[in-house]
Amino acid sequence: MTIKLRSWFGLLRYTIHVPERDEDDSEKMHKRKMAAEDAINSAGDFFSSAEDIKGILGHIGAVHRIMKNFLRKVRLSKFECHTSIGAGDAALTAVLSGGILALQSWIIALLCMYVTCKIVPSYSVTPVFQKPAAGIVLSCIFQFRLGKAILAGIKLFRYWKSIHAESEKDSMQNFAADSNGQTF
């Protein structure tokens, strides 16, 4: 019998092997050793994946700061979004309409959080109960200075180049350490 425990969406895994009663001691010891190695491997996988996630979150944070500084300078002077949706079935159309309205509200809230809004955005969802239909009318005006966009692009490019140079440096050091057994 095998018992598998998982948490955090499979990041932490632990396997317990329950031996049968008629096995001899050497087989029991082998199975316990294999279970311990499996636990060590899953813990190592967890820490390596946690470091990968930490690195990715660091990159996302840096890009977020650059984009947030640019978006602060963007002004929204017109925003209208009107959607019509129909699925042919009244119940499904109602569920889709509610979901789309929630999604639109969430996107507009994020937009207003990062961009300077000069007006109150206008949006609506119209359910079409009689037939399958889908349509969206989006009208918006964003204003920003071209120099600010170019500056944000240069900052993103410099950040990308620094990440690329750092990863090449790390890979060259790992290659040198693997080939000679020592680091330069």
Coordinates of N, CA and C in Angstrom, one line a residue:
M1 N 0.8 -1.2 0.0 CA 0.0 0.0 0.0 C 0.9 1.2 0.0
T2 N 0.5 2.3 -0.7 CA 1.2 3.5 -0.8 C 0.3 4.7 -0.5
I3 N 0.8 5.6 0.4 CA 0.1 6.8 0.7 C 0.8 8.0 0.2
K4 N 0.2 8.8 -0.6 CA 0.8 10.0 -1.2 C 0.1 11.2 -0.6
L5 N 1.0 12.1 0.0 CA 0.5 13.3 0.6 C 1.0 14.5 -0.3
R6 N 0.1 15.4 -0.7 CA 0.5 16.6 -1.5 C -0.1 17.8 -0.9
S7 N 0.6 18.9 -0.9 CA 0.1 20.2 -0.5 C 0.7 21.3 -1.4
W8 N 0.1 22.5 -1.3 CA 0.5 23.6 -2.1 C 0.5 23.2 -3.6
F9 N -0.6 22.7 -4.1 CA -0.8 22.3 -5.5 C 0.3 21.4 -6.0
G10 N 0.8 20.5 -5.2 CA 1.8 19.5 -5.6 C 3.2 19.9 -5.4
L11 N 3.5 21.1 -4.8 CA 4.9 21.5 -4.6 C 5.5 20.7 -3.5
L12 N 4.8 20.4 -2.5 CA 5.3 19.6 -1.4 C 4.6 18.2 -1.6
R13 N 5.5 17.2 -1.7 CA 5.0 15.8 -1.9 C 5.7 14.9 -0.9
Y14 N 5.0 14.0 -0.4 CA 5.5 13.0 0.5 C 4.8 11.6 0.3
T15 N 5.6 10.6 0.1 CA 5.1 9.3 -0.2 C 5.4 8.3 1.0
I16 N 4.4 7.6 1.4 CA 4.6 6.6 2.5 C 4.3 5.2 1.9
H17 N 5.3 4.4 2.0 CA 5.0 3.0 1.6 C 4.8 2.1 2.8
V18 N 3.6 1.5 2.8 CA 3.3 0.6 4.0 C 3.5 -0.8 3.5
P19 N 4.5 -1.5 4.1 CA 4.9 -2.8 3.7 C 3.8 -3.9 4.1
E20 N 3.9 -5.0 3.4 CA 3.0 -6.2 3.9 C 3.7 -6.9 5.0
R21 N 2.9 -7.7 5.8 CA 3.5 -8.3 7.0 C 4.4 -9.5 6.7
D22 N 4.3 -10.1 5.6 CA 5.1 -11.3 5.3 C 6.5 -11.0 4.6
E23 N 6.9 -9.8 4.5 CA 8.1 -9.4 3.9 C 9.3 -9.6 4.9
D24 N 10.5 -9.8 4.4 CA 11.6 -10.0 5.3 C 12.2 -8.6 5.5
D25 N 13.1 -8.5 6.5 CA 13.6 -7.2 6.9 C 14.4 -6.5 5.9
S26 N 15.1 -7.2 5.0 CA 15.9 -6.5 4.0 C 15.0 -5.7 3.0
E27 N 13.9 -6.3 2.6 CA 13.0 -5.6 1.7 C 12.3 -4.4 2.4
K28 N 12.1 -4.5 3.7 CA 11.5 -3.4 4.5 C 12.5 -2.3 4.5
M29 N 13.7 -2.6 4.8 CA 14.8 -1.5 4.9 C 14.9 -0.9 3.5
H30 N 14.9 -1.6 2.4 CA 15.0 -1.1 1.1 C 13.9 -0.1 0.8
K31 N 12.7 -0.5 1.1 CA 11.5 0.4 0.9 C 11.5 1.6 1.7
R32 N 12.0 1.5 3.0 CA 12.1 2.7 3.8 C 13.2 3.7 3.3
K33 N 14.3 3.1 2.8 CA 15.3 3.9 2.2 C 14.8 4.6 1.0
M34 N 14.1 3.9 0.1 CA 13.5 4.5 -1.1 C 12.5 5.7 -0.7
A35 N 11.7 5.4 0.3 CA 10.8 6.5 0.7 C 11.5 7.7 1.2
A36 N 12.6 7.5 2.0 CA 13.3 8.6 2.5 C 14.0 9.4 1.4
E37 N 14.5 8.7 0.4 CA 15.1 9.4 -0.8 C 14.1 10.1 -1.6
D38 N 12.9 9.6 -1.7 CA 11.8 10.3 -2.4 C 11.4 11.5 -1.7
A39 N 11.4 11.5 -0.4 CA 11.1 12.7 0.4 C 12.2 13.7 0.3
I40 N 13.4 13.3 0.3 CA 14.5 14.3 0.1 C 14.5 14.9 -1.3
N41 N 14.2 14.1 -2.3 CA 14.1 14.6 -3.7 C 13.0 15.6 -3.8
S42 N 11.8 15.3 -3.2 CA 10.7 16.2 -3.3 C 10.9 17.5 -2.6
A43 N 11.7 17.4 -1.4 CA 12.0 18.6 -0.7 C 13.0 19.5 -1.5
G44 N 14.0 18.8 -2.2 CA 14.9 19.5 -3.0 C 14.2 20.2 -4.2
D45 N 13.3 19.5 -4.8 CA 12.5 20.0 -5.9 C 11.7 21.3 -5.4
F46 N 11.2 21.2 -4.2 CA 10.4 22.3 -3.7 C 11.3 23.5 -3.5
F47 N 12.5 23.3 -2.9 CA 13.3 24.5 -2.7 C 13.9 25.1 -4.0
S48 N 14.2 24.2 -5.0 CA 14.6 24.7 -6.3 C 13.5 25.5 -7.0
S49 N 12.3 24.9 -7.0 CA 11.2 25.6 -7.6 C 10.8 26.9 -6.9
A50 N 11.0 26.9 -5.5 CA 10.7 28.1 -4.8 C 11.7 29.2 -5.1
E51 N 13.0 28.8 -5.4 CA 13.9 29.8 -5.8 C 13.6 30.3 -7.2
D52 N 13.2 29.5 -8.1 CA 12.8 29.9 -9.4 C 11.6 30.9 -9.3
I53 N 10.6 30.5 -8.5 CA 9.5 31.4 -8.3 C 9.9 32.8 -7.7
K54 N 10.8 32.7 -6.8 CA 11.3 34.0 -6.2 C 12.0 34.8 -7.2
G55 N 12.8 34.2 -8.1 CA 13.5 35.0 -9.2 C 12.5 35.6 -10.2
I56 N 11.5 34.8 -10.5 CA 10.4 35.3 -11.5 C 9.7 36.4 -10.8
L57 N 9.3 36.3 -9.6 CA 8.6 37.4 -8.9 C 9.4 38.7 -8.8
G58 N 10.7 38.5 -8.6 CA 11.6 39.6 -8.6 C 11.6 40.4 -10.0
H59 N 11.7 39.6 -11.1 CA 11.6 40.2 -12.4 C 10.3 40.9 -12.6
I60 N 9.2 40.2 -12.2 CA 7.9 40.8 -12.4 C 7.8 42.1 -11.6
G61 N 8.3 42.1 -10.4 CA 8.3 43.4 -9.6 C 9.1 44.5 -10.3
A62 N 10.2 44.2 -10.8 CA 11.0 45.3 -11.5 C 10.3 45.8 -12.7
V63 N 9.7 44.9 -13.5 CA 9.0 45.4 -14.7 C 7.7 46.1 -14.3
H64 N 7.1 45.7 -13.2 CA 5.9 46.4 -12.7 C 6.2 47.8 -12.3
R65 N 7.4 48.0 -11.6 CA 7.8 49.4 -11.2 C 8.0 50.3 -12.4
I66 N 8.6 49.8 -13.4 CA 8.9 50.5 -14.6 C 7.6 50.9 -15.3
M67 N 6.7 49.9 -15.5 CA 5.4 50.2 -16.1 C 4.5 51.1 -15.3
K68 N 4.6 51.0 -14.0 CA 3.7 51.8 -13.1 C 4.2 53.2 -13.2
N69 N 5.5 53.5 -13.3 CA 5.9 54.9 -13.4 C 5.5 55.5 -14.8
F70 N 5.5 54.7 -15.8 CA 5.0 55.2 -17.1 C 3.5 55.4 -17.1
L71 N 2.8 54.4 -16.6 CA 1.3 54.5 -16.6 C 0.8 55.7 -15.7
R72 N 1.5 56.1 -14.7 CA 1.1 57.3 -13.9 C 1.0 58.5 -14.8
K73 N 1.8 58.6 -15.9 CA 1.8 59.7 -16.8 C 0.7 59.6 -17.9
V74 N 0.0 58.5 -18.0 CA -1.0 58.3 -19.0 C -2.3 58.8 -18.5
R75 N -3.0 59.5 -19.4 CA -4.3 60.1 -19.0 C -5.4 59.4 -19.9
L76 N -6.5 59.1 -19.2 CA -7.6 58.5 -19.9 C -8.7 59.5 -20.0
S77 N -9.0 60.0 -21.3 CA -10.0 61.0 -21.4 C -11.3 60.5 -22.0
K78 N -11.4 59.3 -22.4 CA -12.7 58.7 -22.9 C -12.6 57.2 -22.8
F79 N -13.6 56.6 -22.2 CA -13.7 55.1 -22.1 C -15.1 54.6 -22.1
E80 N -15.5 53.9 -23.2 CA -16.8 53.4 -23.3 C -16.7 51.9 -23.8
C81 N -17.3 51.0 -23.1 CA -17.2 49.6 -23.5 C -18.6 49.0 -23.3
H82 N -19.3 48.7 -24.4 CA -20.6 48.1 -24.4 C -20.6 46.7 -25.0
T83 N -21.0 45.7 -24.3 CA -20.9 44.3 -24.8 C -22.3 43.7 -24.8
S84 N -22.6 42.9 -25.9 CA -23.8 42.2 -26.0 C -23.4 40.7 -26.1
I85 N -24.1 39.8 -25.4 CA -23.8 38.4 -25.3 C -25.1 37.6 -25.3
G86 N -25.1 36.5 -26.0 CA -26.2 35.6 -26.1 C -25.7 34.2 -26.3
A87 N -26.3 33.2 -25.7 CA -25.9 31.8 -25.9 C -27.0 30.9 -26.4
G88 N -28.2 31.5 -26.6 CA -29.3 30.7 -27.1 C -30.1 30.1 -25.9
D89 N -29.5 29.9 -24.8 CA -30.2 29.4 -23.6 C -30.2 30.5 -22.6
A90 N -31.4 30.8 -22.0 CA -31.5 32.0 -21.2 C -30.7 31.9 -19.9
A91 N -30.6 30.7 -19.3 CA -29.8 30.5 -18.1 C -28.3 30.7 -18.3
L92 N -27.8 30.1 -19.4 CA -26.4 30.3 -19.7 C -26.1 31.7 -20.1
T93 N -27.0 32.4 -20.8 CA -26.8 33.8 -21.2 C -26.7 34.6 -19.9
A94 N -27.6 34.4 -18.9 CA -27.5 35.1 -17.7 C -26.2 34.9 -16.9
V95 N -25.7 33.7 -16.9 CA -24.4 33.4 -16.2 C -23.3 34.1 -17.0
L96 N -23.3 34.0 -18.3 CA -22.3 34.7 -19.1 C -22.3 36.2 -19.0
S97 N -23.5 36.7 -18.9 CA -23.6 38.2 -18.8 C -23.0 38.6 -17.4
G98 N -23.3 37.9 -16.4 CA -22.8 38.3 -15.1 C -21.3 38.1 -15.0
G99 N -20.8 37.1 -15.6 CA -19.3 36.8 -15.6 C -18.6 37.9 -16.4
I100 N -19.1 38.3 -17.6 CA -18.5 39.3 -18.4 C -18.6 40.7 -17.7
L101 N -19.7 41.0 -17.0 CA -19.8 42.2 -16.3 C -18.8 42.3 -15.1
A102 N -18.6 41.2 -14.4 CA -17.6 41.1 -13.4 C -16.2 41.3 -13.9
L103 N -15.9 40.7 -15.1 CA -14.6 40.8 -15.7 C -14.3 42.2 -16.2
Q104 N -15.3 42.8 -16.8 CA -15.2 44.2 -17.2 C -15.0 45.2 -16.1
S105 N -15.7 45.0 -15.0 CA -15.5 45.8 -13.8 C -14.1 45.7 -13.2
W106 N -13.6 44.5 -13.2 CA -12.3 44.2 -12.6 C -11.2 44.9 -13.5
I107 N -11.4 44.8 -14.8 CA -10.4 45.4 -15.7 C -10.4 46.9 -15.6
I108 N -11.6 47.5 -15.6 CA -11.7 48.9 -15.5 C -11.2 49.4 -14.2
A109 N -11.4 48.7 -13.1 CA -10.9 49.1 -11.8 C -9.3 49.1 -11.8
L110 N -8.7 48.1 -12.4 CA -7.3 48.0 -12.6 C -6.8 49.2 -13.4
L111 N -7.5 49.4 -14.5 CA -7.1 50.5 -15.4 C -7.2 51.9 -14.6
C112 N -8.2 52.1 -13.9 CA -8.3 53.4 -13.2 C -7.3 53.5 -12.0
M113 N -6.9 52.3 -11.5 CA -5.9 52.3 -10.4 C -4.5 52.8 -10.9
Y114 N -4.2 52.4 -12.2 CA -2.8 52.7 -12.7 C -2.8 54.0 -13.6
V115 N -3.9 54.3 -14.2 CA -3.9 55.4 -15.2 C -4.7 56.6 -14.6
T116 N -4.3 57.8 -14.9 CA -5.1 59.0 -14.4 C -6.3 59.1 -15.3
C117 N -7.5 59.0 -14.6 CA -8.8 59.1 -15.3 C -9.3 60.5 -15.2
K118 N -9.6 61.1 -16.3 CA -10.3 62.4 -16.3 C -11.8 62.3 -16.3
I119 N -12.3 61.1 -16.6 CA -13.8 60.9 -16.7 C -14.1 59.6 -16.0
V120 N -15.4 59.4 -15.8 CA -15.8 58.1 -15.2 C -16.1 57.2 -16.4
P121 N -15.4 56.0 -16.4 CA -15.6 55.1 -17.5 C -17.1 54.6 -17.6
S122 N -17.6 54.4 -18.8 CA -18.9 53.9 -19.1 C -18.8 52.5 -19.7
Y123 N -19.5 51.6 -19.1 CA -19.5 50.2 -19.6 C -20.9 49.5 -19.3
S124 N -21.2 48.5 -20.1 CA -22.5 47.8 -19.9 C -22.4 46.5 -20.6
V125 N -23.3 45.6 -20.1 CA -23.4 44.2 -20.7 C -24.9 44.0 -21.0
T126 N -25.2 43.8 -22.3 CA -26.6 43.6 -22.7 C -26.8 42.1 -23.0
P127 N -27.6 41.3 -22.3 CA -27.9 39.9 -22.6 C -28.9 39.8 -23.8
V128 N -28.6 38.9 -24.7 CA -29.5 38.6 -25.8 C -30.0 37.2 -25.6
F129 N -31.2 37.1 -25.1 CA -31.8 35.8 -24.7 C -32.3 35.0 -25.9
Q130 N -32.6 35.6 -27.1 CA -33.3 34.9 -28.1 C -32.4 34.1 -29.0
K131 N -31.1 34.5 -29.2 CA -30.2 33.8 -30.1 C -28.8 33.9 -29.7
P132 N -27.9 33.0 -30.2 CA -26.5 33.2 -29.9 C -25.9 34.4 -30.6
A133 N -25.3 35.2 -29.8 CA -24.7 36.5 -30.3 C -23.6 36.9 -29.4
A134 N -22.6 37.7 -30.0 CA -21.5 38.2 -29.3 C -21.1 39.5 -30.0
G135 N -20.9 40.6 -29.2 CA -20.5 41.8 -29.8 C -19.9 42.7 -28.7
I136 N -18.9 43.5 -29.1 CA -18.3 44.5 -28.2 C -18.0 45.8 -28.9
V137 N -18.3 46.9 -28.3 CA -18.0 48.2 -28.9 C -17.1 48.9 -27.8
L138 N -15.9 49.1 -28.2 CA -14.9 49.7 -27.3 C -14.4 51.0 -27.9
S139 N -14.5 52.1 -27.2 CA -14.1 53.4 -27.6 C -13.3 54.0 -26.5
C140 N -12.0 54.3 -26.7 CA -11.2 54.9 -25.6 C -10.2 55.9 -26.2
I141 N -9.8 56.8 -25.4 CA -8.8 57.8 -25.8 C -7.8 57.8 -24.6
F142 N -6.5 57.4 -24.9 CA -5.4 57.5 -24.0 C -4.5 58.6 -24.5
Q143 N -4.0 59.4 -23.5 CA -3.0 60.5 -23.9 C -1.8 60.3 -23.1
F144 N -0.6 60.3 -23.8 CA 0.7 60.3 -23.1 C 1.7 61.0 -24.0
R145 N 2.8 61.4 -23.4 CA 3.9 62.0 -24.1 C 4.7 61.0 -24.7
L146 N 5.1 61.2 -26.0 CA 5.9 60.2 -26.7 C 7.3 60.0 -26.0
G147 N 7.9 61.1 -25.5 CA 9.1 60.9 -24.8 C 9.1 60.0 -23.6
K148 N 7.9 60.1 -22.8 CA 7.8 59.2 -21.7 C 7.7 57.7 -22.1
A149 N 7.0 57.5 -23.2 CA 6.9 56.1 -23.7 C 8.3 55.6 -24.2
I150 N 9.1 56.4 -24.8 CA 10.4 56.1 -25.3 C 11.3 55.8 -24.1
L151 N 11.2 56.6 -23.1 CA 12.0 56.4 -21.8 C 11.6 55.1 -21.1
A152 N 10.4 54.8 -21.1 CA 9.9 53.5 -20.5 C 10.5 52.4 -21.3
G153 N 10.4 52.5 -22.6 CA 10.9 51.4 -23.5 C 12.4 51.2 -23.3
I154 N 13.2 52.3 -23.1 CA 14.6 52.2 -22.9 C 14.9 51.5 -21.5
K155 N 14.1 51.9 -20.5 CA 14.3 51.3 -19.2 C 14.0 49.8 -19.3
L156 N 13.0 49.4 -20.0 CA 12.7 48.0 -20.1 C 13.8 47.2 -20.9
F157 N 14.3 47.9 -21.9 CA 15.4 47.2 -22.7 C 16.6 47.1 -21.9
R158 N 17.0 48.1 -21.1 CA 18.2 48.0 -20.2 C 18.0 46.9 -19.2
Y159 N 16.8 46.8 -18.6 CA 16.6 45.8 -17.6 C 16.7 44.4 -18.2
W160 N 16.1 44.2 -19.4 CA 16.2 43.0 -20.1 C 17.6 42.6 -20.4
K161 N 18.4 43.6 -20.9 CA 19.8 43.3 -21.2 C 20.6 42.9 -19.9
S162 N 20.3 43.6 -18.8 CA 21.0 43.2 -17.6 C 20.6 41.8 -17.1
I163 N 19.4 41.4 -17.3 CA 19.0 40.0 -16.9 C 19.7 39.0 -17.8
H164 N 19.7 39.4 -19.1 CA 20.3 38.5 -20.1 C 21.8 38.3 -19.8
A165 N 22.5 39.4 -19.5 CA 24.0 39.4 -19.2 C 24.2 38.6 -18.0
E166 N 23.4 38.8 -17.0 CA 23.5 38.0 -15.7 C 23.4 36.5 -15.9
S167 N 22.4 36.1 -16.7 CA 22.1 34.7 -16.9 C 23.3 34.1 -17.7
E168 N 23.8 34.8 -18.7 CA 25.0 34.3 -19.4 C 26.2 34.2 -18.5
K169 N 26.4 35.1 -17.6 CA 27.5 35.0 -16.7 C 27.4 33.8 -15.8
D170 N 26.2 33.6 -15.2 CA 25.9 32.4 -14.4 C 26.1 31.1 -15.1
S171 N 25.7 31.1 -16.4 CA 25.8 29.8 -17.2 C 27.3 29.6 -17.5
M172 N 28.1 30.6 -17.8 CA 29.5 30.4 -18.1 C 30.2 30.0 -16.8
Q173 N 29.9 30.5 -15.7 CA 30.5 30.1 -14.4 C 30.2 28.6 -14.1
N174 N 28.9 28.2 -14.3 CA 28.5 26.8 -14.1 C 29.2 25.9 -15.1
F175 N 29.4 26.3 -16.3 CA 30.1 25.5 -17.4 C 31.5 25.4 -17.0
A176 N 32.2 26.5 -16.5 CA 33.6 26.4 -16.2 C 33.8 25.5 -14.9
A177 N 32.9 25.6 -14.0 CA 33.0 24.7 -12.8 C 32.8 23.3 -13.1
D178 N 31.8 23.0 -14.1 CA 31.6 21.6 -14.5 C 32.7 21.0 -15.3
S179 N 33.3 21.8 -16.1 CA 34.3 21.2 -17.0 C 35.7 21.0 -16.3
N180 N 36.1 21.9 -15.4 CA 37.4 21.8 -14.8 C 37.3 21.4 -13.4
G181 N 36.2 21.5 -12.8 CA 36.0 21.1 -11.4 C 36.4 22.3 -10.5
Q182 N 36.7 23.4 -11.1 CA 37.0 24.6 -10.3 C 36.4 25.8 -11.0
T183 N 36.3 26.9 -10.3 CA 35.7 28.2 -10.8 C 36.8 29.1 -11.2
F184 N 36.7 29.8 -12.2 CA 37.7 30.8 -12.6 C 37.7 32.0 -11.8

